[in-house]
Amino acid sequence: AAGAGGAPPFQFNFNLGAPPPADEGQEDEGKRGGRRGGGRKPDVDAIAGKMGKVTVSGGSTDADAARLSALRDLQTQYDTAKAEFEHKRRELEREFEDKTAPLGDKRRGIITGAEAVAGAQGPGGIPNFWLVAMQNHHLIEQDIHPADEPILKHLTDITCSTKLGGEHKGKEGFQLCFHFEANDFFSESVLTKTYIMDEEDEDSLENVQGCPISWQPGKDVTCKLVTKKQRKKGKERTVTVKEPCDTWFSFFSPPAVPDDDAEIDDDEAEMLQSMLESDYELAAVYRDKLIPQAVLFFLGEADDSEDEDWEYGSDDDDDDDDDDD
């Protein structure tokens, strides 16, 4: 799936294809390592030794080693240039973030009615702005359920920042902030979702962190109370249990990223990878599409066709099903 704004697709590396360490042999073949992928780096010196046994370039093995050394130098130069590019790119992104932050503040003021607009008619603000904008993006709209709508009417702003604080200060990543006016559903004024990227490979996710929600009594839409009857030794009793509900607010309870040394089987790893990829892609929609183009989404003028491949049950899945028939 293509990333938002033409960015490359997010890859969550689980190292599923990496061979086991040499000293472990085939032990516990159904298990794999944790989240970092790609296996061990190739030993170029060992490769050069093997190349010395191959007759090429008129039989000159010295020339082969020299060529490999020259290629290694070129790779180092490329890696250095790429690192400089990424550093400058991050600096430009933060400069852009600083320049556009006042525009976002002014937009929030107009939406909430705190910012006066010359010639405006009627009461201040634009009711349900963010709810409507979110419902006009087909991927986000899928996660909004009827019970969520009265709560999301209290949403006053959505922001994104790459300047992480607290325990994540100095790390690469971004944080989505969902700002709410005072309401009868929960006590928090801001709900956050934070994505920490691998410092060595920013296409790999290191961690994702949601936030707790302090629901008011009887207002929690993430679960429901269900009364069930239990029978034991001929006696029957009634118990009340919590069952999860489909809700937009599940976004703030992401799956846990396993530790580096965690052992999980292939099926579990694939399921977890799929869940985390979907979660990240949805976060990218907020970051790259909804937040910068909120007015266009509210008006129904934004084009979200580039995100079609991200929809659950894509055409590729349908094609696979057809092939099975």
CSV table of C-alpha atoms in Angstrom, one decimal:
chain,number,residue,atom,x,y,z
A,1,ALA,CA,0.0,0.0,0.0
A,2,ALA,CA,1.3,3.4,-0.9
A,3,GLY,CA,1.9,5.8,2.0
A,4,ALA,CA,0.0,9.1,2.4
A,5,GLY,CA,1.2,11.8,0.1
A,6,GLY,CA,3.2,9.4,-2.1
A,7,ALA,CA,5.4,8.2,0.8
A,8,PRO,CA,6.7,4.7,0.7
A,9,PRO,CA,4.7,2.1,2.5
A,10,PHE,CA,5.4,1.5,6.2
A,11,GLN,CA,7.3,-1.7,6.9
A,12,PHE,CA,7.2,-3.2,10.4
A,13,ASN,CA,10.2,-5.6,10.5
A,14,PHE,CA,9.6,-8.9,12.3
A,15,ASN,CA,12.6,-10.7,11.0
A,16,LEU,CA,10.4,-13.6,9.9
A,17,GLY,CA,12.7,-14.6,7.1
A,18,ALA,CA,15.9,-14.5,9.0
A,19,PRO,CA,17.7,-17.8,9.7
A,20,PRO,CA,18.3,-18.9,13.3
A,21,PRO,CA,21.7,-18.1,14.9
A,22,ALA,CA,24.4,-20.7,14.0
A,23,ASP,CA,24.7,-22.0,17.6
A,24,GLU,CA,20.9,-22.7,17.8
A,25,GLY,CA,20.6,-24.8,14.7
A,26,GLN,CA,17.1,-25.9,14.1
A,27,GLU,CA,15.9,-25.7,17.7
A,28,ASP,CA,12.4,-24.4,18.2
A,29,GLU,CA,11.9,-24.0,14.4
A,30,GLY,CA,8.4,-22.5,14.8
A,31,LYS,CA,9.7,-19.5,16.8
A,32,ARG,CA,11.4,-16.4,15.5
A,33,GLY,CA,13.0,-13.4,17.0
A,34,GLY,CA,11.4,-10.1,17.8
A,35,ARG,CA,10.7,-7.0,15.8
A,36,ARG,CA,13.9,-6.0,14.1
A,37,GLY,CA,14.2,-7.4,10.6
A,38,GLY,CA,16.6,-8.2,7.9
A,39,GLY,CA,18.9,-10.8,9.5
A,40,ARG,CA,22.7,-10.4,10.1
A,41,LYS,CA,24.7,-8.0,8.0
A,42,PRO,CA,26.8,-9.7,5.3
A,43,ASP,CA,30.5,-10.1,6.1
A,44,VAL,CA,32.1,-8.4,3.2
A,45,ASP,CA,35.6,-9.6,4.1
A,46,ALA,CA,34.3,-13.2,4.1
A,47,ILE,CA,32.7,-12.6,0.7
A,48,ALA,CA,36.0,-11.2,-0.6
A,49,GLY,CA,37.7,-14.4,0.6
A,50,LYS,CA,35.2,-16.4,-1.4
A,51,MET,CA,35.6,-14.2,-4.4
A,52,GLY,CA,39.3,-15.0,-4.3
A,53,LYS,CA,38.5,-18.5,-5.2
A,54,VAL,CA,36.6,-17.5,-8.4
A,55,THR,CA,38.4,-17.0,-11.6
A,56,VAL,CA,37.3,-13.7,-13.1
A,57,SER,CA,39.0,-10.7,-14.7
A,58,GLY,CA,41.7,-12.8,-16.3
A,59,GLY,CA,42.2,-14.8,-13.1
A,60,SER,CA,43.4,-11.8,-11.0
A,61,THR,CA,42.0,-12.3,-7.5
A,62,ASP,CA,43.8,-9.2,-6.3
A,63,ALA,CA,41.7,-7.1,-8.7
A,64,ASP,CA,38.6,-8.7,-7.2
A,65,ALA,CA,39.5,-7.7,-3.7
A,66,ALA,CA,40.4,-4.2,-4.9
A,67,ARG,CA,37.0,-3.8,-6.7
A,68,LEU,CA,35.2,-4.9,-3.6
A,69,SER,CA,37.1,-2.4,-1.5
A,70,ALA,CA,36.3,0.3,-3.9
A,71,LEU,CA,32.6,-0.7,-3.9
A,72,ARG,CA,32.6,-0.6,-0.1
A,73,ASP,CA,34.0,3.0,-0.2
A,74,LEU,CA,31.3,4.0,-2.6
A,75,GLN,CA,28.7,2.5,-0.2
A,76,THR,CA,30.1,4.4,2.7
A,77,GLN,CA,29.9,7.7,0.7
A,78,TYR,CA,26.3,6.9,-0.3
A,79,ASP,CA,25.4,6.2,3.3
A,80,THR,CA,27.0,9.4,4.5
A,81,ALA,CA,25.1,11.4,1.9
A,82,LYS,CA,21.8,9.7,2.8
A,83,ALA,CA,22.4,10.5,6.5
A,84,GLU,CA,23.0,14.2,5.7
A,85,PHE,CA,19.9,14.2,3.5
A,86,GLU,CA,17.7,12.7,6.3
A,87,HIS,CA,19.1,15.2,8.8
A,88,LYS,CA,18.3,18.2,6.5
A,89,ARG,CA,14.9,16.7,5.7
A,90,ARG,CA,14.0,16.5,9.4
A,91,GLU,CA,15.2,20.1,9.9
A,92,LEU,CA,13.0,21.3,7.1
A,93,GLU,CA,10.0,19.3,8.4
A,94,ARG,CA,10.4,21.0,11.8
A,95,GLU,CA,10.9,24.4,10.2
A,96,PHE,CA,7.6,23.8,8.3
A,97,GLU,CA,5.9,22.7,11.5
A,98,ASP,CA,6.9,25.9,13.3
A,99,LYS,CA,5.8,28.1,10.4
A,100,THR,CA,2.4,26.4,10.1
A,101,ALA,CA,1.6,26.1,13.8
A,102,PRO,CA,0.2,29.6,14.0
A,103,LEU,CA,-2.1,28.8,11.1
A,104,GLY,CA,-3.4,25.8,12.9
A,105,ASP,CA,-4.0,27.9,16.1
A,106,LYS,CA,-6.0,30.4,14.1
A,107,ARG,CA,-8.0,27.7,12.4
A,108,ARG,CA,-8.9,26.2,15.8
A,109,GLY,CA,-10.0,29.7,17.0
A,110,ILE,CA,-12.3,30.1,14.0
A,111,ILE,CA,-13.8,26.6,14.5
A,112,THR,CA,-14.4,27.1,18.2
A,113,GLY,CA,-15.6,30.7,17.9
A,114,ALA,CA,-12.7,32.1,19.9
A,115,GLU,CA,-11.4,33.9,16.7
A,116,ALA,CA,-13.4,36.7,15.4
A,117,VAL,CA,-14.0,36.7,11.6
A,118,ALA,CA,-15.1,39.9,9.9
A,119,GLY,CA,-18.5,39.6,8.2
A,120,ALA,CA,-19.3,36.3,9.9
A,121,GLN,CA,-23.0,35.7,10.5
A,122,GLY,CA,-24.8,33.9,13.3
A,123,PRO,CA,-23.3,32.3,16.4
A,124,GLY,CA,-19.5,31.9,16.7
A,125,GLY,CA,-17.7,28.7,15.6
A,126,ILE,CA,-18.5,25.8,13.3
A,127,PRO,CA,-20.3,23.0,15.2
A,128,ASN,CA,-19.2,19.4,14.5
A,129,PHE,CA,-16.3,20.5,12.3
A,130,TRP,CA,-14.0,17.6,13.1
A,131,LEU,CA,-16.6,15.0,13.2
A,132,VAL,CA,-17.8,15.9,9.7
A,133,ALA,CA,-14.3,16.2,8.4
A,134,MET,CA,-13.4,12.7,9.8
A,135,GLN,CA,-16.6,11.2,8.4
A,136,ASN,CA,-15.7,12.5,4.9
A,137,HIS,CA,-12.5,10.4,4.8
A,138,HIS,CA,-13.6,6.9,3.9
A,139,LEU,CA,-10.9,5.1,6.0
A,140,ILE,CA,-11.5,7.1,9.2
A,141,GLU,CA,-15.3,7.0,8.7
A,142,GLN,CA,-15.1,3.2,8.9
A,143,ASP,CA,-14.0,3.4,12.6
A,144,ILE,CA,-16.7,5.8,13.7
A,145,HIS,CA,-19.7,4.1,15.3
A,146,PRO,CA,-23.0,5.7,16.3
A,147,ALA,CA,-22.0,5.7,20.0
A,148,ASP,CA,-18.9,7.7,19.1
A,149,GLU,CA,-20.6,10.6,17.4
A,150,PRO,CA,-22.0,12.4,20.5
A,151,ILE,CA,-18.5,12.3,21.9
A,152,LEU,CA,-16.7,13.4,18.8
A,153,LYS,CA,-18.9,16.5,18.5
A,154,HIS,CA,-16.8,17.8,21.4
A,155,LEU,CA,-13.5,17.5,19.4
A,156,THR,CA,-12.1,20.9,18.9
A,157,ASP,CA,-8.8,20.2,17.2
A,158,ILE,CA,-6.4,17.5,15.9
A,159,THR,CA,-2.7,18.4,15.9
A,160,CYS,CA,0.5,16.5,15.1
A,161,SER,CA,4.0,17.2,16.3
A,162,THR,CA,7.5,15.7,15.7
A,163,LYS,CA,8.8,17.4,18.8
A,164,LEU,CA,8.4,14.7,21.4
A,165,GLY,CA,8.6,15.4,25.1
A,166,GLY,CA,8.6,13.5,28.3
A,167,GLU,CA,10.0,10.0,28.2
A,168,HIS,CA,10.3,10.3,24.3
A,169,LYS,CA,12.2,13.5,24.3
A,170,GLY,CA,15.0,13.5,21.6
A,171,LYS,CA,13.6,10.5,19.8
A,172,GLU,CA,12.4,10.3,16.2
A,173,GLY,CA,8.7,10.0,15.6
A,174,PHE,CA,5.4,11.9,15.9
A,175,GLN,CA,2.5,12.5,18.3
A,176,LEU,CA,-1.1,12.9,17.3
A,177,CYS,CA,-3.1,15.1,19.8
A,178,PHE,CA,-6.9,15.1,19.9
A,179,HIS,CA,-8.2,18.1,21.8
A,180,PHE,CA,-11.7,18.0,23.4
A,181,GLU,CA,-13.7,20.6,25.1
A,182,ALA,CA,-15.2,19.8,28.5
A,183,ASN,CA,-17.7,17.0,28.2
A,184,ASP,CA,-19.7,14.5,30.2
A,185,PHE,CA,-17.9,11.4,28.8
A,186,PHE,CA,-14.3,11.6,30.1
A,187,SER,CA,-12.1,14.0,32.1
A,188,GLU,CA,-9.1,14.4,29.7
A,189,SER,CA,-8.9,17.5,27.5
A,190,VAL,CA,-6.3,15.9,25.2
A,191,LEU,CA,-6.0,12.3,24.0
A,192,THR,CA,-2.6,11.3,22.5
A,193,LYS,CA,-1.2,8.6,20.2
A,194,THR,CA,2.6,8.5,19.9
A,195,TYR,CA,4.7,6.7,17.3
A,196,ILE,CA,8.5,6.2,18.0
A,197,MET,CA,10.6,5.2,15.0
A,198,ASP,CA,13.8,3.2,15.0
A,199,GLU,CA,16.7,5.6,15.1
A,200,GLU,CA,18.7,3.4,12.7
A,201,ASP,CA,15.9,2.8,10.3
A,202,GLU,CA,13.1,5.3,10.4
A,203,ASP,CA,10.9,3.1,8.2
A,204,SER,CA,10.7,0.7,11.2
A,205,LEU,CA,8.5,1.3,14.2
A,206,GLU,CA,10.1,1.0,17.6
A,207,ASN,CA,7.1,1.6,19.7
A,208,VAL,CA,3.5,2.9,19.6
A,209,GLN,CA,1.9,4.3,22.7
A,210,GLY,CA,-1.8,5.2,23.3
A,211,CYS,CA,-3.2,6.9,26.4
A,212,PRO,CA,-5.6,6.0,29.2
A,213,ILE,CA,-9.1,7.5,29.1
A,214,SER,CA,-10.8,8.3,32.4
A,215,TRP,CA,-14.4,7.6,31.5
A,216,GLN,CA,-17.3,8.9,33.5
A,217,PRO,CA,-19.5,6.3,35.2
A,218,GLY,CA,-21.7,4.6,32.6
A,219,LYS,CA,-20.1,6.5,29.7
A,220,ASP,CA,-17.4,4.1,28.5
A,221,VAL,CA,-18.1,3.2,24.9
A,222,THR,CA,-15.2,0.8,24.6
A,223,CYS,CA,-17.0,-1.9,26.5
A,224,LYS,CA,-20.5,-3.0,27.6
A,225,LEU,CA,-21.7,-4.8,30.7
A,226,VAL,CA,-23.3,-8.1,29.9
A,227,THR,CA,-25.2,-10.3,32.4
A,228,LYS,CA,-24.6,-14.0,32.1
A,229,LYS,CA,-25.8,-17.1,34.0
A,230,GLN,CA,-23.3,-19.6,35.2
A,231,ARG,CA,-24.1,-23.1,36.4
A,232,LYS,CA,-21.7,-25.0,38.7
A,233,LYS,CA,-22.4,-28.2,40.7
A,234,GLY,CA,-26.1,-27.8,40.0
A,235,LYS,CA,-26.3,-24.2,41.3
A,236,GLU,CA,-26.9,-21.3,39.0
A,237,ARG,CA,-25.7,-17.8,39.6
A,238,THR,CA,-25.8,-14.5,37.6
A,239,VAL,CA,-22.6,-12.6,36.9
A,240,THR,CA,-21.9,-9.3,35.1
A,241,VAL,CA,-18.9,-9.2,32.8
A,242,LYS,CA,-17.4,-6.6,30.5
A,243,GLU,CA,-17.3,-7.2,26.7
A,244,PRO,CA,-15.4,-5.0,24.3
A,245,CYS,CA,-17.3,-2.8,21.8
A,246,ASP,CA,-16.4,-1.6,18.4
A,247,THR,CA,-15.5,2.1,18.8
A,248,TRP,CA,-13.3,4.8,17.3
A,249,PHE,CA,-11.7,5.2,20.8
A,250,SER,CA,-10.0,1.8,20.4
A,251,PHE,CA,-7.4,3.8,18.5
A,252,PHE,CA,-5.9,4.8,21.8
A,253,SER,CA,-5.3,1.1,22.8
A,254,PRO,CA,-2.9,-0.1,20.2
A,255,PRO,CA,-1.3,-3.6,20.2
A,256,ALA,CA,1.9,-3.8,22.2
A,257,VAL,CA,5.2,-3.9,20.2
A,258,PRO,CA,7.2,-7.0,21.3
A,259,ASP,CA,10.6,-6.7,22.9
A,260,ASP,CA,13.7,-7.4,20.9
A,261,ASP,CA,14.2,-10.8,22.5
A,262,ALA,CA,10.5,-11.8,22.5
A,263,GLU,CA,9.7,-15.1,20.9
A,264,ILE,CA,6.5,-15.3,19.0
A,265,ASP,CA,5.3,-17.9,16.4
A,266,ASP,CA,4.9,-17.0,12.7
A,267,ASP,CA,1.1,-16.8,12.8
A,268,GLU,CA,1.1,-14.4,15.8
A,269,ALA,CA,3.8,-12.3,14.2
A,270,GLU,CA,2.0,-12.0,10.9
A,271,MET,CA,-1.2,-11.0,12.7
A,272,LEU,CA,0.6,-8.5,14.9
A,273,GLN,CA,2.4,-7.0,11.9
A,274,SER,CA,-0.9,-6.6,10.0
A,275,MET,CA,-2.5,-4.8,13.0
A,276,LEU,CA,0.5,-2.5,13.5
A,277,GLU,CA,0.7,-1.6,9.8
A,278,SER,CA,-3.0,-0.8,9.7
A,279,ASP,CA,-2.7,1.3,12.8
A,280,TYR,CA,0.3,3.2,11.4
A,281,GLU,CA,-1.3,3.8,8.1
A,282,LEU,CA,-4.3,5.2,9.8
A,283,ALA,CA,-2.1,7.5,11.8
A,284,ALA,CA,-0.4,8.7,8.6
A,285,VAL,CA,-3.9,9.6,7.2
A,286,TYR,CA,-4.4,11.9,10.2
A,287,ARG,CA,-0.9,13.3,9.9
A,288,ASP,CA,-0.6,13.7,6.2
A,289,LYS,CA,-4.2,14.2,5.0
A,290,LEU,CA,-6.8,15.1,7.5
A,291,ILE,CA,-4.9,17.6,9.6
A,292,PRO,CA,-3.4,19.7,6.8
A,293,GLN,CA,-6.6,19.5,4.6
A,294,ALA,CA,-9.3,19.6,7.3
A,295,VAL,CA,-11.3,22.4,5.7
A,296,LEU,CA,-11.4,20.5,2.4
A,297,PHE,CA,-12.5,17.3,4.1
A,298,PHE,CA,-15.2,19.2,6.0
A,299,LEU,CA,-16.5,20.7,2.7
A,300,GLY,CA,-16.3,17.3,1.0
A,301,GLU,CA,-13.8,18.7,-1.5
A,302,ALA,CA,-10.7,16.6,-0.6
A,303,ASP,CA,-9.5,13.7,-2.7
A,304,ASP,CA,-8.7,10.6,-0.7
A,305,SER,CA,-8.5,8.3,-3.7
A,306,GLU,CA,-4.8,7.7,-3.0
A,307,ASP,CA,-5.7,5.9,0.2
A,308,GLU,CA,-7.9,3.4,-1.6
A,309,ASP,CA,-5.3,0.6,-1.3
A,310,TRP,CA,-5.4,1.0,2.5
A,311,GLU,CA,-9.0,0.0,2.9
A,312,TYR,CA,-9.7,-3.2,4.7
A,313,GLY,CA,-10.4,-6.0,2.3
A,314,SER,CA,-8.5,-4.4,-0.7
A,315,ASP,CA,-8.8,-5.4,-4.3
A,316,ASP,CA,-5.7,-7.5,-3.9
A,317,ASP,CA,-7.4,-9.7,-1.3
A,318,ASP,CA,-10.4,-10.0,-3.6
A,319,ASP,CA,-8.2,-11.1,-6.4
A,320,ASP,CA,-6.6,-13.8,-4.1
A,321,ASP,CA,-10.0,-15.1,-3.2
A,322,ASP,CA,-10.9,-15.3,-6.9
A,323,ASP,CA,-7.8,-17.2,-7.6
A,324,ASP,CA,-8.8,-19.8,-4.9
A,325,ASP,CA,-12.1,-20.5,-6.6
